[in-house]
CSV table of C-alpha atoms in Angstrom, one decimal:
chain,number,residue,atom,x,y,z
A,19,MET,CA,6.0,140.7,15.7
A,20,PRO,CA,2.8,142.7,15.1
A,21,ALA,CA,2.9,146.4,15.7
A,22,ASP,CA,0.5,146.2,18.6
A,23,GLY,CA,2.8,143.8,20.4
A,24,ARG,CA,5.8,146.0,19.9
A,25,ARG,CA,4.0,149.0,21.2
A,26,ARG,CA,2.8,147.0,24.2
A,27,TRP,CA,6.4,145.8,25.0
A,28,ALA,CA,7.8,149.3,24.6
A,29,GLY,CA,5.2,150.7,27.1
A,30,ARG,CA,6.0,148.0,29.6
A,31,ALA,CA,9.8,148.7,29.3
A,32,ARG,CA,9.2,152.4,29.8
A,33,ALA,CA,7.1,151.8,32.9
A,34,PHE,CA,9.7,149.4,34.3
A,35,GLY,CA,12.5,151.9,33.7
A,36,GLU,CA,10.6,154.7,35.3
A,37,ALA,CA,9.9,152.5,38.4
A,38,ALA,CA,13.5,151.6,38.6
A,39,ARG,CA,14.6,155.2,38.4
A,40,VAL,CA,12.1,156.1,41.2
A,41,ARG,CA,13.3,153.3,43.4
A,42,ALA,CA,17.0,154.1,42.8
A,43,ARG,CA,16.4,157.8,43.7
A,44,ARG,CA,14.6,156.8,46.9
A,45,PHE,CA,17.4,154.5,47.8
A,46,TRP,CA,20.0,157.1,47.1
A,47,ASP,CA,18.2,159.8,49.2
A,48,GLY,CA,17.9,157.4,52.1
A,49,ALA,CA,21.6,156.3,51.9
A,50,GLN,CA,22.9,159.9,51.9
A,51,PRO,CA,23.1,160.4,55.7
A,52,THR,CA,24.9,157.1,56.2
A,53,LEU,CA,27.3,157.8,53.3
A,54,ARG,CA,28.1,161.2,54.7
A,55,GLN,CA,29.2,159.6,58.0
A,56,LEU,CA,31.4,157.2,56.1
A,57,TRP,CA,33.1,159.8,54.0
A,58,TRP,CA,36.8,160.5,54.8
A,59,THR,CA,37.5,163.9,56.4
A,60,GLU,CA,40.9,165.1,57.2
A,61,GLU,CA,41.1,167.0,60.5
A,62,PRO,CA,43.3,170.1,60.7
A,63,VAL,CA,46.9,169.1,61.5
A,64,THR,CA,48.3,170.7,64.6
A,65,PRO,CA,51.8,172.0,63.9
A,66,VAL,CA,54.6,170.2,65.9
A,67,THR,CA,58.0,171.8,66.3
A,68,THR,CA,60.9,169.4,65.9
A,69,VAL,CA,64.3,170.4,67.3
A,70,ASP,CA,67.7,168.9,66.6
A,71,ARG,CA,71.3,169.9,67.6
A,72,ARG,CA,74.3,169.4,65.4
A,73,VAL,CA,78.0,169.7,66.5
A,74,PRO,CA,80.2,169.5,63.4
A,75,GLU,CA,84.0,169.7,63.2
A,76,PRO,CA,85.6,172.9,64.4
A,77,LEU,CA,86.4,175.6,61.9
A,78,ALA,CA,90.0,176.7,61.5
A,79,VAL,CA,90.3,180.4,60.8
A,80,PRO,CA,93.6,182.2,60.4
A,81,ALA,CA,94.7,184.6,63.2
A,82,GLN,CA,96.6,187.8,62.9
A,83,GLY,CA,99.7,187.2,60.8
A,84,GLU,CA,98.2,184.0,59.3
A,85,VAL,CA,100.7,181.8,60.9
A,86,TYR,CA,98.5,180.3,63.6
A,87,VAL,CA,94.8,179.6,63.6
A,88,PHE,CA,91.8,179.7,65.9
A,89,LEU,CA,89.5,176.8,66.4
A,90,VAL,CA,85.8,177.9,66.3
A,91,ARG,CA,83.5,175.3,67.7
A,92,ALA,CA,79.7,175.8,67.1
A,93,THR,CA,76.6,174.0,68.2
A,94,TYR,CA,73.7,174.5,65.7
A,95,THR,CA,70.2,174.2,67.1
A,96,TRP,CA,67.7,173.5,64.2
A,97,SER,CA,63.9,173.7,64.6
A,98,SER,CA,60.9,173.6,62.3
A,99,ASP,CA,57.2,173.3,62.6
A,100,SER,CA,56.5,172.6,58.9
A,101,ALA,CA,58.8,169.7,58.2
A,102,ARG,CA,57.6,166.1,58.4
A,103,PRO,CA,59.5,164.2,61.1
A,104,GLU,CA,60.8,161.5,58.7
A,105,LEU,CA,62.3,164.2,56.5
A,106,PHE,CA,63.6,166.5,59.2
A,107,GLY,CA,67.2,165.0,59.3
A,108,TRP,CA,67.5,165.2,55.5
A,109,TYR,CA,66.6,168.9,55.6
A,110,VAL,CA,69.0,169.6,58.4
A,111,ASP,CA,71.8,167.9,56.4
A,112,TYR,CA,70.9,170.0,53.4
A,113,PHE,CA,71.0,173.3,55.3
A,114,GLN,CA,73.9,172.5,57.6
A,115,ARG,CA,76.5,173.3,54.9
A,116,GLN,CA,75.0,176.7,54.3
A,117,ALA,CA,75.0,177.6,58.0
A,118,THR,CA,78.6,176.4,58.4
A,119,GLN,CA,79.8,178.6,55.5
A,120,ARG,CA,77.9,181.5,56.9
A,121,LEU,CA,79.6,181.3,60.2
A,122,HIS,CA,83.0,180.6,58.6
A,123,ARG,CA,82.8,183.8,56.6
A,124,LEU,CA,81.9,185.8,59.7
A,125,ALA,CA,84.8,184.3,61.8
A,126,VAL,CA,87.4,184.9,59.1
A,127,ARG,CA,86.3,188.5,58.8
A,128,TYR,CA,87.1,189.2,62.5
A,129,ALA,CA,89.9,186.7,63.3
A,130,VAL,CA,92.4,188.3,60.9
A,131,ASP,CA,92.8,191.3,63.3
A,132,VAL,CA,93.1,189.2,66.5
A,133,PRO,CA,96.5,188.0,67.9
A,134,PRO,CA,96.7,184.2,68.0
A,135,HIS,CA,97.0,184.1,71.8
A,136,ARG,CA,93.8,186.0,72.5
A,137,PRO,CA,90.8,183.8,71.7
A,138,ARG,CA,88.7,185.7,74.2
A,139,ASP,CA,88.8,188.8,72.0
A,140,LEU,CA,87.7,186.8,68.9
A,141,HIS,CA,84.8,185.2,70.9
A,142,ALA,CA,83.7,188.7,72.0
A,143,ALA,CA,83.9,190.0,68.4
A,144,LEU,CA,81.9,187.0,67.1
A,145,THR,CA,79.3,187.4,69.9
A,146,ALA,CA,78.9,191.1,69.0
A,147,ALA,CA,78.7,190.3,65.3
A,148,LEU,CA,76.0,187.7,65.9
A,149,ALA,CA,74.0,190.1,68.0
A,150,ASP,CA,74.3,193.1,65.6
A,151,ASP,CA,75.4,192.3,62.1
A,152,ASP,CA,73.9,188.9,61.5
A,153,PRO,CA,71.6,188.1,64.4
A,154,PRO,CA,70.1,184.6,64.8
A,155,PRO,CA,67.9,182.8,64.3
A,156,TRP,CA,68.9,182.2,60.7
A,157,THR,CA,66.1,181.2,58.4
A,158,TYR,CA,66.3,178.7,55.6
A,159,ALA,CA,63.4,177.6,53.3
A,160,HIS,CA,62.9,174.8,50.8
A,161,GLY,CA,59.5,175.0,49.1
A,162,GLU,CA,56.9,175.2,51.8
A,163,VAL,CA,59.3,173.9,54.5
A,164,THR,CA,61.0,176.5,56.7
A,165,PHE,CA,63.9,176.0,59.2
A,166,THR,CA,65.5,178.2,61.8
A,167,CYS,CA,69.1,177.9,63.0
A,168,GLU,CA,70.7,179.3,66.2
A,169,PRO,CA,74.5,178.9,66.5
A,170,ASP,CA,76.3,178.8,69.8
A,171,VAL,CA,80.0,179.6,69.3
A,172,THR,CA,83.2,179.0,71.4
A,173,VAL,CA,86.8,179.8,70.4
A,174,HIS,CA,89.8,177.8,71.3
A,175,LEU,CA,93.6,178.1,70.9
A,176,ASP,CA,95.7,176.5,68.3
A,177,GLU,CA,97.6,173.5,69.8
A,178,ARG,CA,101.0,175.0,68.9
A,179,VAL,CA,100.1,178.3,70.7
A,180,ARG,CA,98.9,176.3,73.7
A,181,ARG,CA,102.3,174.6,74.0
A,182,LEU,CA,104.1,177.9,73.7
A,183,LEU,CA,101.9,179.5,76.4
A,184,GLN,CA,102.1,176.6,78.9
A,185,PRO,CA,105.4,177.6,80.6
A,186,TYR,CA,104.2,181.1,81.0
A,187,TRP,CA,100.9,180.0,82.7
A,188,GLU,CA,102.7,177.5,84.9
A,189,GLN,CA,105.0,180.3,86.2
A,190,ARG,CA,102.0,182.6,86.6
A,191,ILE,CA,100.1,180.0,88.6
A,192,ALA,CA,103.1,179.4,90.8
A,193,LEU,CA,103.5,183.1,91.5
A,194,GLU,CA,99.8,183.5,92.3
A,195,CYS,CA,100.0,180.6,94.7
A,196,GLU,CA,103.0,182.1,96.5
A,197,ARG,CA,101.3,185.5,96.7
A,198,ASP,CA,98.1,183.9,98.1
A,199,LEU,CA,100.3,182.0,100.7
A,200,ALA,CA,102.0,185.3,101.7
A,201,ARG,CA,98.7,187.0,102.1
A,202,ARG,CA,97.4,184.3,104.3
A,203,ARG,CA,100.5,184.4,106.5
A,204,ALA,CA,100.3,188.1,106.9
A,205,GLY,CA,96.6,187.8,107.9
A,206,TYR,CA,97.5,185.1,110.5
A,207,ALA,CA,100.3,187.4,111.9
A,208,GLU,CA,97.9,190.3,112.2
A,209,GLU,CA,95.4,188.2,113.9
A,210,HIS,CA,98.1,186.9,116.4
A,211,ASP,CA,99.1,190.5,117.1
A,212,ARG,CA,95.6,191.6,117.8
A,213,ARG,CA,95.1,188.6,120.1
A,214,ASP,CA,98.2,189.5,122.1
A,215,GLN,CA,97.0,193.1,122.4
A,216,ARG,CA,93.7,191.9,123.8
A,217,ASP,CA,95.5,189.7,126.3
A,218,ARG,CA,97.7,192.5,127.5
A,219,ALA,CA,94.7,194.8,127.9
A,220,ALA,CA,92.8,192.1,129.9
A,221,ASP,CA,95.9,191.6,132.2
A,222,ALA,CA,96.0,195.4,132.7
A,223,ARG,CA,92.4,195.5,133.7
A,224,GLY,CA,92.8,192.6,136.2
A,225,THR,CA,95.6,194.3,138.4
A,226,PRO,CA,94.8,196.5,141.5
A,227,GLY,CA,94.8,200.3,140.7
A,228,GLY,CA,94.5,199.6,137.0
A,229,ALA,CA,98.3,199.5,136.6
A,230,GLY,CA,99.8,196.7,134.7
A,231,THR,CA,102.5,194.4,136.0
A,232,GLY,CA,104.7,195.0,133.1
A,233,PRO,CA,105.6,192.9,130.1
A,234,GLY,CA,106.3,189.3,130.8
A,235,GLN,CA,104.6,189.4,134.2
A,236,GLY,CA,101.2,187.9,135.2
A,237,ARG,CA,99.4,185.1,133.6
A,238,ARG,CA,98.5,185.7,129.9
A,239,GLY,CA,95.6,184.3,128.1
A,240,ALA,CA,93.4,183.6,131.1
A,241,GLN,CA,90.2,185.6,131.4
A,242,PRO,CA,89.4,187.2,134.8
A,243,ASP,CA,86.1,185.3,135.0
A,244,GLY,CA,87.5,182.0,133.8
A,245,PRO,CA,87.6,178.9,136.0
A,246,VAL,CA,91.4,179.2,136.5
A,247,GLU,CA,91.1,182.8,137.9
A,248,SER,CA,88.1,182.0,140.1
A,249,PHE,CA,90.1,179.3,142.0
A,250,THR,CA,92.0,180.7,145.1
A,251,PRO,CA,94.6,178.3,146.5
A,252,LEU,CA,94.9,177.8,150.2
A,253,GLU,CA,97.7,179.4,152.3
A,254,PRO,CA,100.5,177.0,153.1
A,255,LEU,CA,100.1,175.2,156.5
A,256,LEU,CA,102.0,176.6,159.5
A,257,PRO,CA,104.6,174.4,161.2
A,258,PRO,CA,103.3,172.6,164.3
A,259,PRO,CA,104.1,174.2,167.7
A,260,ALA,CA,107.1,172.9,169.7
A,261,PRO,CA,106.3,170.6,172.6
A,262,ARG,CA,106.3,172.3,176.0
A,263,PRO,CA,109.2,171.3,178.4
A,264,ALA,CA,108.6,169.4,181.6
A,265,PRO,CA,108.9,171.2,184.9
A,266,GLY,CA,112.5,171.8,185.9
A,267,GLN,CA,113.6,171.5,182.2
A,268,ARG,CA,114.4,174.3,179.8
A,269,SER,CA,113.3,174.5,176.3
A,270,ARG,CA,115.8,174.3,173.5
A,271,ALA,CA,115.1,177.9,172.8
A,272,ASP,CA,116.5,178.9,176.3
A,273,GLY,CA,119.9,177.5,175.5
A,274,PRO,CA,121.8,174.6,177.2
A,275,GLU,CA,121.6,174.1,180.9
A,276,PRO,CA,124.5,175.4,183.1
A,277,PRO,CA,126.8,172.7,184.4
A,278,ALA,CA,126.3,171.6,188.0
A,279,VAL,CA,128.7,172.9,190.7
């Protein structure tokens, strides 16, 4: 191809490329607003707190003398606002063993000085320890995920100690029932005596001159203004008069007539 032809085709190619670049730039500038609306933007995630409660098997801790044990039951409340819901259970299972060991060490420390028949003392000691020495909530972290744990503790007797204490408590309950029954009977007797005294005072106020009629006399229990006292029975009817005798006859009251002479 002659040199003039090559130069002519090269000029046309440069002009065509320049026009294509201008059109592409115009198209891109016009499409920018639409593309910005279509771009994916992630909105800030609002933290959601997930809560779960676990009740594992009770912990057996030796009591004083290390012959009997206490049963420590705990309810663990787990919460987190940074864990994904689908992984929440896995994290709780992962941290549950650490929380159980933590509570077990605390219970063993205080149970060794408590007699096996006094679970209330161990419960008070554990409550004080959780409030002062190792207060909840307990915090556990794994990477960027953070969990909090709050244990709720109760203490129960060993079953062998329960069987030994059962006769004692049965006798104590029976004695308390008898004492309550005697207290009620004494209260009823006092109330009856007070009622009798009020009745005697009412009888004394109802007699003339203010003098009583003596014990056992008069009607007891009726009030002076009651319907029984306000009723006055009629006097008994008098006997009918005797018929008058006829003239020349004597009445039976004068005696028999003398015999005729």
